[in-house]
mmCIF file of C-alpha atoms in Angstrom:
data_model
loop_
_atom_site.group_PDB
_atom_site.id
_atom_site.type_symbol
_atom_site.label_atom_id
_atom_site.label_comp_id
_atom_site.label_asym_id
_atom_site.label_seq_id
_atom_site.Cartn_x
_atom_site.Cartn_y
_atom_site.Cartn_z
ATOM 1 C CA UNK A 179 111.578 78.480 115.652
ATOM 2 C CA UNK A 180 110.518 80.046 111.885
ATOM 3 C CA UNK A 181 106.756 80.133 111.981
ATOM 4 C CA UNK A 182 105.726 79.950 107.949
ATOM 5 C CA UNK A 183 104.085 83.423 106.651
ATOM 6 C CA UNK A 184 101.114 82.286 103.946
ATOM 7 C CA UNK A 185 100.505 86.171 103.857
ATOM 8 C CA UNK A 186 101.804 87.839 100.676
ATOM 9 C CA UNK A 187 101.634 91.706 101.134
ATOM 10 C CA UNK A 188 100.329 93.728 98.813
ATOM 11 C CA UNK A 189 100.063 97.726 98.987
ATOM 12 C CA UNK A 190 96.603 97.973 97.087
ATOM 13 C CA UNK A 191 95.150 95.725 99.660
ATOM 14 C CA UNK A 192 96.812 95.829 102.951
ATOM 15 C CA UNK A 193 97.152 98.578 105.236
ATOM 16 C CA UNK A 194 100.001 98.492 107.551
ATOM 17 C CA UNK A 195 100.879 100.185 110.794
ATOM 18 C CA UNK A 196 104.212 99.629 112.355
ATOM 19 C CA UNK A 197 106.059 101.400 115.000
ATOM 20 C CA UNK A 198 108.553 100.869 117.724
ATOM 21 C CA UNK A 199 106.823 100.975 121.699
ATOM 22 C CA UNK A 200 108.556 101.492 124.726
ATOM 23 C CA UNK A 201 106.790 98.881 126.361
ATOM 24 C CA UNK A 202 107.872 94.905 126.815
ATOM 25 C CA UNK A 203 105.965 92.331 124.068
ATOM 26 C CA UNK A 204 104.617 90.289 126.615
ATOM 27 C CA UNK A 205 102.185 93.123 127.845
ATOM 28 C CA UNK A 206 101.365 94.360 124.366
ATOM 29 C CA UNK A 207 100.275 90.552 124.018
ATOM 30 C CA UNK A 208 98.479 90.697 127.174
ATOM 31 C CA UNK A 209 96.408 93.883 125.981
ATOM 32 C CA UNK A 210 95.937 92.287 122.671
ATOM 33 C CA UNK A 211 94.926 88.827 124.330
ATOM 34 C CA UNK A 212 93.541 89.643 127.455
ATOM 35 C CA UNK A 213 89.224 90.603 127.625
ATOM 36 C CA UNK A 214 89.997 92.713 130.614
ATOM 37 C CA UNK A 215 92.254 94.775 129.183
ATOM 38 C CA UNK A 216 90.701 95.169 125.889
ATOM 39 C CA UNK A 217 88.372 96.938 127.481
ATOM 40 C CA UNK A 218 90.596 99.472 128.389
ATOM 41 C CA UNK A 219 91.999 100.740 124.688
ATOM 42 C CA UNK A 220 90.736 99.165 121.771
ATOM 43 C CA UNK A 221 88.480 101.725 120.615
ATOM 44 C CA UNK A 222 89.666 105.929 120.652
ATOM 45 C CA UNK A 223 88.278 107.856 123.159
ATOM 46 C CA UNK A 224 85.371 108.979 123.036
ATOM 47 C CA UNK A 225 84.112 105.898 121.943
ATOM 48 C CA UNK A 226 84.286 102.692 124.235
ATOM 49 C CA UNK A 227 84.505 99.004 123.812
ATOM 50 C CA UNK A 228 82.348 98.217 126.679
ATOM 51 C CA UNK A 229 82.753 93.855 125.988
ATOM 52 C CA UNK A 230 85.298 91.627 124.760
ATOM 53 C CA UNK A 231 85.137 87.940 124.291
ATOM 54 C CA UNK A 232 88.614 86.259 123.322
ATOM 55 C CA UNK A 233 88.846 82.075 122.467
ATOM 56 C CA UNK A 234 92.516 82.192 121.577
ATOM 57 C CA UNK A 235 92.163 79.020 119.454
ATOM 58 C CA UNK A 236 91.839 78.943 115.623
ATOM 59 C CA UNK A 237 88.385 79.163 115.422
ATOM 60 C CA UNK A 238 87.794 80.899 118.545
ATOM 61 C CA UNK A 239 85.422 84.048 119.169
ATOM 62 C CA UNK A 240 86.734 87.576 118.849
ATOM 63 C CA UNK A 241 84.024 90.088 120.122
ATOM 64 C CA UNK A 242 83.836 93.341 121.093
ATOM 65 C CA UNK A 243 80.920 96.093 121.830
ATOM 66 C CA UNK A 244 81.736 99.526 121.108
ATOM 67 C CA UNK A 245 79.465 102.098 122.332
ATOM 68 C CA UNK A 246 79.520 105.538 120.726
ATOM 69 C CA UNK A 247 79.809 108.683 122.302
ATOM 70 C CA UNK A 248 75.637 109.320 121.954
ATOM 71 C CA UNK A 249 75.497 105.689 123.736
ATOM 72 C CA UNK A 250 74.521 103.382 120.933
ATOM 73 C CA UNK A 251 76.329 99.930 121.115
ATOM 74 C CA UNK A 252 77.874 98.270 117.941
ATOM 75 C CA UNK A 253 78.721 94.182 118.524
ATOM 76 C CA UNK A 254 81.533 93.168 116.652
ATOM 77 C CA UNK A 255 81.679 89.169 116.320
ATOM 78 C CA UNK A 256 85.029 87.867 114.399
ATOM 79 C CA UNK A 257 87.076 84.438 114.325
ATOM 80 C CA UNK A 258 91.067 83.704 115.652
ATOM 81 C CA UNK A 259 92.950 82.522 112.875
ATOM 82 C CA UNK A 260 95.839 81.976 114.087
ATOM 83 C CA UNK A 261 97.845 82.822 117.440
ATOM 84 C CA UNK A 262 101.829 82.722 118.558
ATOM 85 C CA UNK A 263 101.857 83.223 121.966
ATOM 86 C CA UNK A 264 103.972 87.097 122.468
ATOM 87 C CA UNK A 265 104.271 87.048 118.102
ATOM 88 C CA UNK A 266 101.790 86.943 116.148
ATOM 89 C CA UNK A 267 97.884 87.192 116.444
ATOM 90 C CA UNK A 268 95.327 87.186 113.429
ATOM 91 C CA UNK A 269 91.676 87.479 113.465
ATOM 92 C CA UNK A 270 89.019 88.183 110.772
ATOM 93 C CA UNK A 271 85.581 90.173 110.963
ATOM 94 C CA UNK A 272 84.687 87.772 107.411
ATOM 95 C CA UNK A 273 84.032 84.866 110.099
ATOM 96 C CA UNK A 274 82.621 84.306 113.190
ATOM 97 C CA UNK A 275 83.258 81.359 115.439
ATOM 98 C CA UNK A 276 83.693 77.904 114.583
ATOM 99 C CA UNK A 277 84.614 79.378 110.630
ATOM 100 C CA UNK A 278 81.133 80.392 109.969
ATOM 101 C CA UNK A 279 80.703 82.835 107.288
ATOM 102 C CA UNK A 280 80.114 86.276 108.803
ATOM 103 C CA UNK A 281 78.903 89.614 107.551
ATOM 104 C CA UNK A 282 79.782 93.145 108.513
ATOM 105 C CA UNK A 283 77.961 94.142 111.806
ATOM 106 C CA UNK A 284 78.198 97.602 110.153
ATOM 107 C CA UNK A 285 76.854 98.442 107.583
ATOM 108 C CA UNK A 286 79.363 99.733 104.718
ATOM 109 C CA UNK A 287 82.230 98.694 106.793
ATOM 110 C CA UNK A 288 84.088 96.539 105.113
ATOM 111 C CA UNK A 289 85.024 92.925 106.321
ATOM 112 C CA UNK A 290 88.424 93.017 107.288
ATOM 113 C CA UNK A 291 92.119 90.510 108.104
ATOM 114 C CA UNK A 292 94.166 91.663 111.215
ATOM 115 C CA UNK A 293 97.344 90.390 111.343
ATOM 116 C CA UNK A 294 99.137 91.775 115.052
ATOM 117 C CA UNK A 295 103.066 90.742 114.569
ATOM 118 C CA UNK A 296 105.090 91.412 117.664
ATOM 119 C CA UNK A 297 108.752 91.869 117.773
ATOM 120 C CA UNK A 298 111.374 92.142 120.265
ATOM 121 C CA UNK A 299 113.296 96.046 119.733
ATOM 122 C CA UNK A 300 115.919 96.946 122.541
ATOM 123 C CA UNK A 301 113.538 97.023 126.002
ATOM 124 C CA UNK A 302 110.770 97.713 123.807
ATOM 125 C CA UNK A 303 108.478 96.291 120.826
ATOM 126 C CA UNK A 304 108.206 96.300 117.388
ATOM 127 C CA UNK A 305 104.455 96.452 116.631
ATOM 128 C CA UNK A 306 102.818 95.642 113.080
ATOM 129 C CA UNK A 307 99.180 95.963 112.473
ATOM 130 C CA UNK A 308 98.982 94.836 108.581
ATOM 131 C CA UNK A 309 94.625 94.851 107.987
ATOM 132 C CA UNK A 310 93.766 93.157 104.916
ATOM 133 C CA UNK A 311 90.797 93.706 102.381
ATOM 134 C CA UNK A 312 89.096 92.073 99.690
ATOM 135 C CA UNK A 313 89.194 95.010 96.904
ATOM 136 C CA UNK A 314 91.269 98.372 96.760
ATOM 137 C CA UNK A 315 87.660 100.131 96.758
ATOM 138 C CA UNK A 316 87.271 98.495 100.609
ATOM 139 C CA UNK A 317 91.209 99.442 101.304
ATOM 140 C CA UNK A 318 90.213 103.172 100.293
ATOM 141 C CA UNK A 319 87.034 103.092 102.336
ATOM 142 C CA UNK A 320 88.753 101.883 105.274
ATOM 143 C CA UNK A 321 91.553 104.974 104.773
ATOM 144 C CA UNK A 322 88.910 107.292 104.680
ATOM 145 C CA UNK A 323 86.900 105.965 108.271
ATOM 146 C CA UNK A 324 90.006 107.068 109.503
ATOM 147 C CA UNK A 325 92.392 103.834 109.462
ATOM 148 C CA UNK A 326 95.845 105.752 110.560
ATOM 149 C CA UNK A 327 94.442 107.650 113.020
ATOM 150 C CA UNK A 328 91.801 105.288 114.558
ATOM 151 C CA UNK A 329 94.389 101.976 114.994
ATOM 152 C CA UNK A 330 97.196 104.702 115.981
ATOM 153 C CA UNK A 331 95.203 106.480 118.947
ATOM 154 C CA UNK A 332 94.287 102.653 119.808
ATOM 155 C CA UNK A 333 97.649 101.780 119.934
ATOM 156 C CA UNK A 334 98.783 105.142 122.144
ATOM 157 C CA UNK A 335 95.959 104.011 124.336
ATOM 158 C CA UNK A 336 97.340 100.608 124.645
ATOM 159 C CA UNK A 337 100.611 101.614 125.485
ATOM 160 C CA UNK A 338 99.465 104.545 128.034
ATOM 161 C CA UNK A 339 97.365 101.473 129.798
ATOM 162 C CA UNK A 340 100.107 99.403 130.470
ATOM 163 C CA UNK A 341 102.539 102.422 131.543
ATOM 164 C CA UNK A 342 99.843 103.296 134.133
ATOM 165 C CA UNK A 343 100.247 100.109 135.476
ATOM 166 C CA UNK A 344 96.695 99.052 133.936
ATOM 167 C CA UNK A 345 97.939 95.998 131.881
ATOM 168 C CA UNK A 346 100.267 93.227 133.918
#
């Protein structure tokens, strides 16, 4: 089945990081989809994400706490867009549950699209984080928090989680 793509990429506004994982798709959907295991990657050590709150329904809650390494706690409340079960999940920090308009929970961070696109590759995956922004100014202040390096040591993390046997 061809699931339709509205999504029109654009290099001044998306930022995009693929890569092939040695791990199966159904367990990078799991750590993608799963509050429990979350928990266990989503931010880069030393930080933390200490809550997650998942309604895998268009519409549905995404949350997550981060705490810091000094111990302050940031709550992150976005909306599910849209979901393909082991494919495709996209959620947006521009609105919370239910639609609602949202605004950043940090300050100067700007409101973001995350579109997760999963792919079969040999025994492994094929793993596309494409983040979309509003203006090239928020694209370039989102490469400059540290974009490559944050969502890549997140997605190490992921993959060291479920080949510790932390994510079934």
């Amino acid at each position: 089945m061809t699931h339709s793509n509205p999504h029109q990429s654009n290099s001044k506004l998306d930022l995009v990081l693929e890569r092939i994982v040695d791990v199966p798709r159904d367990l990078v959907w799991a750590a993608w989809t799963v509050p429990e295991h979350i928990v266990k990657w989503f931010t880069p050590v030393p930080w933390q994400t200490t809550e997650c709150q998942i309604d895998l329904r268009p519409g549905g809650i995404f949350r997550t706490v981060f705490r810091s390494p000094e111990g302050e706690s940031f709550s992150n409340v976005g909306c599910i867009l849209d979901t393909v079960t082991n494919e495709k999940l996209v959620w947006t920090s521009a609105l919370g549950p239910g639609f609602r308009p949202s605004k950043s929970a940090f300050p100067g961070v700007p409101l973001i699209t995350a579109i997760i696109s999963l792919e079969d590759h040999g025994k492994g995956t094929k793993y596309t984080a494409t983040v979309l922004h509003e203006t090239e100014e928020d694209l370039k202040k989102h490469e400059e928090m540290g974009f490559r390096d944050g969502w890549g040591t997140a997605l190490d993390q992921l993959v060291a989680a479920i080949k510790n046997g932390n994510i079934k």
